[in-house]
Amino acid sequence: MGFLLPELSEAEEFRKVGADFLEQHMERDYYEDGGHSERCYSYGRGCLKHLQEATELLEANPDLATPTRLDWRERTERAFSWFLKMSGPSGAMPGINDGPYENYQAVLEKGARFTRDPTFLWPIRHSLAEPSMVPEEPDFTSLSLAPSQFIVMRDGWDPDASFVLINHGHWPGGHSHMGLLDINLYWKGIPFVAEASQFGPYDVPWDLYFRSEQAHNHLVVEGAASKRPDVRGEEIRLGTTPYADFFSGIHRAYEDTAGVLIERRVIYVKPDLFLVSDTATTGP
């Protein structure tokens, strides 16, 4: 309102209040790697849209600029970068928490325009009719996004590449599910081990099942309650080379209710061989 109706006597105060709320959002609702606190692609995309629009509005109207504490462009670029790092084959974004399976080509194209960084176009280069710039290959493949608590394994950026996403993070509530050390696995560009994310409206009868620990790709202790909301993955390790990746981590969601400690290991011999090994340990 402060930008659209600058002739209002309250317009400057509107811009100040709006900027303060946006900066609180940047500080409190985002991880240092640009991931959004909901920990799923779809809600991160929605919030990123607002950050982008607010930043471009501010930059396009320097005569109405409001003093800011933070670098809005840097924060928004960081959020775009998270989507590139989390991108599956051809810009696929697998299901995680309440985020459905989607293709995020439009997000990556916006990231390229906003940042002027051609690496955003590399995962989607085969589907670009008229690229705005020459795509360049990112200088990373597999990586750990420690702040937002995801592990990504990939053997490259081709449409038929294999890709693994491992969730070891905390449970922020709201749009979160009960998966922990759960995985999405794409084999030759195809979702092969798929997470149950959010399907349709939130009032469908199956909604609670989609959120439950039983609906996810991880080990469940039958008959014991999971304390997933109170725990996250621990002792998280990622080793990566051009030839193989290795992940390991533990969690204690069943430690109090069943005396069980869960450990998961994932070995990825590139490009085709995956070994997922789970161990349930009881006792001291």
Coordinates of C-alpha atoms in Angstrom, one line a residue:
M1 CA 0.0 0.0 0.0
G2 CA 2.9 2.3 0.8
F3 CA 4.2 1.9 -2.7
L4 CA 0.9 1.8 -4.6
L5 CA -0.5 4.9 -3.0
P6 CA 2.5 7.0 -2.1
E7 CA 0.3 10.1 -2.0
L8 CA -1.3 8.9 1.3
S9 CA 0.0 10.7 4.4
E10 CA 0.5 7.3 6.0
A11 CA 2.4 5.8 3.0
E12 CA 5.9 6.2 4.4
E13 CA 4.8 4.6 7.7
F14 CA 3.2 1.7 5.8
R15 CA 6.5 1.1 4.0
K16 CA 8.4 1.1 7.2
V17 CA 6.0 -1.3 8.9
G18 CA 6.0 -3.6 5.9
A19 CA 9.8 -3.6 5.6
D20 CA 10.1 -4.5 9.3
F21 CA 7.7 -7.5 9.0
L22 CA 9.5 -8.7 5.9
E23 CA 12.9 -8.5 7.6
Q24 CA 11.6 -10.4 10.6
H25 CA 10.4 -13.0 8.1
M26 CA 13.9 -13.2 6.5
E27 CA 15.6 -13.6 9.9
R28 CA 13.2 -15.9 11.7
D29 CA 11.6 -18.0 8.9
Y30 CA 14.6 -18.9 6.8
Y31 CA 17.7 -21.1 7.4
E32 CA 21.1 -19.8 6.6
D33 CA 21.2 -21.9 3.4
G34 CA 18.0 -20.2 2.0
G35 CA 15.6 -23.0 2.9
H36 CA 12.2 -22.0 4.3
S37 CA 11.1 -23.1 7.8
E38 CA 8.2 -25.2 6.5
R39 CA 10.8 -27.5 5.0
C40 CA 8.9 -28.3 1.8
Y41 CA 9.3 -27.0 -1.7
S42 CA 5.8 -25.6 -2.2
Y43 CA 5.5 -23.3 0.8
G44 CA 9.1 -22.2 0.2
R45 CA 8.2 -21.3 -3.3
G46 CA 5.2 -19.2 -2.2
C47 CA 7.3 -17.2 0.3
L48 CA 10.1 -16.8 -2.2
K49 CA 7.7 -15.2 -4.6
H50 CA 6.9 -12.5 -2.0
L51 CA 10.5 -11.9 -1.2
Q52 CA 11.3 -11.5 -4.9
E53 CA 8.4 -9.1 -5.6
A54 CA 9.2 -7.0 -2.6
T55 CA 12.9 -6.7 -3.5
E56 CA 12.1 -5.8 -7.1
L57 CA 9.5 -3.2 -6.0
L58 CA 12.0 -1.6 -3.6
E59 CA 14.8 -1.6 -6.3
A60 CA 12.5 -0.2 -9.0
N61 CA 11.3 2.8 -6.8
P62 CA 14.5 4.3 -5.2
D63 CA 12.6 7.5 -4.5
L64 CA 10.3 5.6 -2.2
A65 CA 13.0 3.4 -0.7
T66 CA 12.6 2.5 3.0
P67 CA 15.7 2.2 5.2
T68 CA 16.5 -1.5 5.6
R69 CA 18.6 -3.5 8.1
L70 CA 19.2 -6.4 5.8
D71 CA 20.3 -7.0 2.2
W72 CA 17.1 -8.0 0.6
R73 CA 18.6 -9.1 -2.7
E74 CA 21.2 -11.3 -1.0
R75 CA 18.6 -13.0 1.1
T76 CA 16.4 -13.6 -1.9
E77 CA 19.2 -14.9 -4.0
R78 CA 20.1 -17.3 -1.2
A79 CA 16.5 -18.6 -1.2
F80 CA 16.6 -19.1 -5.0
S81 CA 19.9 -21.0 -4.6
W82 CA 18.3 -23.4 -2.2
F83 CA 16.0 -24.5 -5.0
L84 CA 18.9 -25.1 -7.4
K85 CA 20.8 -27.2 -4.8
M86 CA 17.6 -29.2 -4.0
S87 CA 16.7 -29.7 -7.7
G88 CA 16.0 -33.2 -9.0
P89 CA 16.3 -34.3 -12.6
S90 CA 15.0 -31.7 -15.1
G91 CA 14.0 -29.4 -12.3
A92 CA 11.9 -32.0 -10.5
M93 CA 11.0 -31.3 -6.9
P94 CA 10.0 -34.5 -5.1
G95 CA 7.4 -34.8 -2.4
I96 CA 8.6 -33.8 1.1
N97 CA 6.2 -32.9 4.0
D98 CA 3.2 -31.1 2.4
G99 CA 5.0 -30.4 -0.8
P100 CA 3.5 -32.3 -3.8
Y101 CA 5.6 -33.7 -6.7
E102 CA 6.1 -30.9 -9.2
N103 CA 8.4 -29.6 -11.8
Y104 CA 10.0 -26.3 -10.8
Q105 CA 11.3 -25.1 -14.1
A106 CA 9.5 -21.8 -13.6
V107 CA 11.3 -21.2 -10.3
L108 CA 14.7 -22.0 -11.8
E109 CA 14.0 -19.6 -14.7
K110 CA 13.1 -16.9 -12.3
G111 CA 16.2 -17.6 -10.3
A112 CA 18.3 -17.1 -13.4
R113 CA 16.7 -13.8 -14.2
F114 CA 16.8 -12.5 -10.7
T115 CA 20.4 -13.5 -10.0
R116 CA 21.8 -13.3 -13.6
D117 CA 23.3 -16.7 -12.8
P118 CA 23.2 -19.1 -15.8
T119 CA 23.7 -22.2 -13.6
F120 CA 20.0 -22.1 -12.6
L121 CA 19.2 -23.0 -16.2
W122 CA 21.5 -26.1 -16.4
P123 CA 19.1 -28.6 -14.9
I124 CA 16.3 -27.5 -17.3
R125 CA 18.5 -26.8 -20.3
H126 CA 16.9 -29.6 -22.4
S127 CA 13.4 -28.0 -22.1
L128 CA 14.2 -24.4 -22.7
A129 CA 13.0 -23.1 -26.1
E130 CA 14.8 -19.8 -26.0
P131 CA 17.1 -19.5 -22.9
S132 CA 17.6 -16.0 -21.7
M133 CA 21.3 -16.8 -21.3
V134 CA 23.7 -19.7 -22.0
P135 CA 23.2 -22.3 -19.3
E136 CA 26.3 -23.2 -17.3
E137 CA 26.8 -26.4 -15.2
P138 CA 26.9 -25.9 -11.4
D139 CA 30.1 -26.6 -9.7
F140 CA 28.5 -29.1 -7.3
T141 CA 26.6 -32.4 -7.4
S142 CA 26.0 -34.1 -4.0
L143 CA 26.0 -31.9 -0.9
S144 CA 24.7 -31.5 2.6
L145 CA 22.3 -28.6 3.3
A146 CA 23.1 -28.6 7.0
P147 CA 21.1 -25.6 8.1
S148 CA 17.8 -26.8 6.5
Q149 CA 18.8 -30.4 7.3
F150 CA 18.7 -32.2 3.9
I151 CA 21.2 -34.4 2.1
V152 CA 21.3 -34.5 -1.7
M153 CA 23.0 -37.2 -3.7
R154 CA 23.2 -37.0 -7.5
D155 CA 25.5 -38.3 -10.2
G156 CA 25.0 -35.3 -12.5
W157 CA 22.5 -32.9 -14.0
D158 CA 21.1 -34.8 -17.0
P159 CA 17.3 -35.6 -17.3
D160 CA 18.1 -39.3 -16.8
A161 CA 20.3 -38.7 -13.8
S162 CA 19.8 -40.5 -10.5
F163 CA 19.0 -38.5 -7.4
V164 CA 18.4 -39.1 -3.7
L165 CA 17.0 -36.6 -1.2
I166 CA 17.3 -37.5 2.6
N167 CA 15.4 -35.6 5.2
H168 CA 17.1 -35.5 8.7
G169 CA 15.6 -32.3 10.0
H170 CA 13.4 -31.1 12.8
W171 CA 9.6 -31.1 12.8
P172 CA 8.4 -27.5 12.4
G173 CA 4.7 -28.5 12.7
G174 CA 2.0 -27.2 10.4
H175 CA 2.9 -28.6 7.0
S176 CA 5.3 -31.3 8.3
H177 CA 5.0 -35.1 8.2
M178 CA 6.4 -37.7 10.5
G179 CA 9.2 -38.9 8.2
L180 CA 12.7 -39.0 9.6
L181 CA 15.8 -40.2 7.7
D182 CA 13.2 -40.8 5.0
I183 CA 14.2 -40.7 1.4
N184 CA 13.1 -39.8 -2.1
L185 CA 15.0 -41.7 -4.8
Y186 CA 14.9 -41.0 -8.5
W187 CA 16.5 -43.7 -10.7
K188 CA 17.4 -42.6 -14.3
G189 CA 15.2 -39.5 -13.8
I190 CA 12.1 -41.4 -12.6
P191 CA 10.7 -41.4 -9.1
F192 CA 11.5 -44.9 -7.9
V193 CA 11.2 -44.7 -4.1
A194 CA 8.6 -42.0 -3.6
E195 CA 7.5 -40.2 -0.4
A196 CA 3.9 -39.8 0.5
S197 CA 3.5 -36.0 0.5
Q198 CA 0.3 -34.0 0.5
F199 CA -2.4 -35.1 -1.9
G200 CA -5.4 -32.9 -2.7
P201 CA -7.2 -30.8 -0.1
Y202 CA -6.3 -31.0 3.6
D203 CA -9.8 -32.3 4.5
V204 CA -9.5 -35.5 2.5
P205 CA -10.0 -38.7 4.6
W206 CA -6.5 -39.9 3.9
D207 CA -4.7 -36.7 5.0
L208 CA -3.8 -38.0 8.4
Y209 CA -2.4 -41.2 6.9
F210 CA -0.2 -39.2 4.5
R211 CA 1.3 -37.4 7.5
S212 CA 1.9 -40.5 9.6
E213 CA 5.2 -42.3 10.2
Q214 CA 3.7 -45.4 8.4
A215 CA 3.4 -43.5 5.1
H216 CA 7.1 -42.7 4.7
N217 CA 10.2 -44.4 3.5
H218 CA 11.9 -45.2 6.8
L219 CA 11.9 -47.8 9.5
V220 CA 8.8 -48.0 11.8
V221 CA 8.6 -49.8 15.2
E222 CA 5.2 -51.4 15.1
G223 CA 3.1 -50.8 18.2
A224 CA 5.3 -48.0 19.5
A225 CA 4.5 -44.3 19.3
S226 CA 7.0 -42.2 17.4
K227 CA 8.2 -39.0 19.2
R228 CA 9.1 -37.5 15.8
P229 CA 8.1 -34.0 16.7
D230 CA 10.6 -33.9 19.5
V231 CA 13.7 -35.3 17.7
R232 CA 15.7 -34.9 14.5
G233 CA 18.5 -36.8 12.9
E234 CA 21.8 -37.0 14.8
E235 CA 25.4 -37.9 13.9
I236 CA 24.7 -36.9 10.2
R237 CA 27.5 -37.7 7.8
L238 CA 27.9 -37.4 4.1
G239 CA 30.9 -38.6 2.1
T240 CA 31.0 -37.9 -1.6
T241 CA 33.3 -38.6 -4.5
P242 CA 32.8 -38.7 -8.3
Y243 CA 32.2 -42.4 -8.0
A244 CA 30.3 -43.0 -4.8
D245 CA 28.4 -41.3 -2.0
F246 CA 27.8 -42.5 1.6
F247 CA 25.3 -41.2 4.1
S248 CA 24.7 -42.3 7.7
G249 CA 22.6 -40.9 10.6
I250 CA 20.6 -42.0 13.6
H251 CA 17.4 -40.9 15.3
R252 CA 15.8 -41.5 18.7
A253 CA 12.1 -41.2 17.9
Y254 CA 11.5 -44.7 19.4
E255 CA 14.1 -44.5 22.2
D256 CA 11.7 -43.6 25.0
T257 CA 8.7 -45.6 23.8
A258 CA 10.4 -48.8 22.6
G259 CA 14.0 -48.6 23.7
V260 CA 15.1 -48.6 20.0
L261 CA 17.7 -46.5 18.3
I262 CA 17.4 -46.3 14.5
E263 CA 20.3 -45.9 12.2
R264 CA 20.2 -45.5 8.4
R265 CA 23.0 -45.9 5.9
V266 CA 22.7 -45.1 2.2
I267 CA 25.5 -46.1 -0.2
Y268 CA 25.2 -44.8 -3.8
V269 CA 27.7 -46.3 -6.3
K270 CA 27.2 -43.9 -9.2
P271 CA 25.2 -44.0 -11.4
D272 CA 23.0 -47.1 -10.8
L273 CA 23.6 -48.9 -7.6
F274 CA 21.9 -48.0 -4.3
L275 CA 22.0 -49.8 -1.0
V276 CA 19.8 -48.6 1.9
S277 CA 20.6 -50.3 5.2
D278 CA 18.6 -49.8 8.4
T279 CA 19.6 -51.0 11.9
A280 CA 17.3 -51.0 14.9
T281 CA 19.4 -51.3 18.1
T282 CA 18.0 -52.1 21.6
G283 CA 19.5 -51.9 25.0
P284 CA 22.2 -49.5 26.4

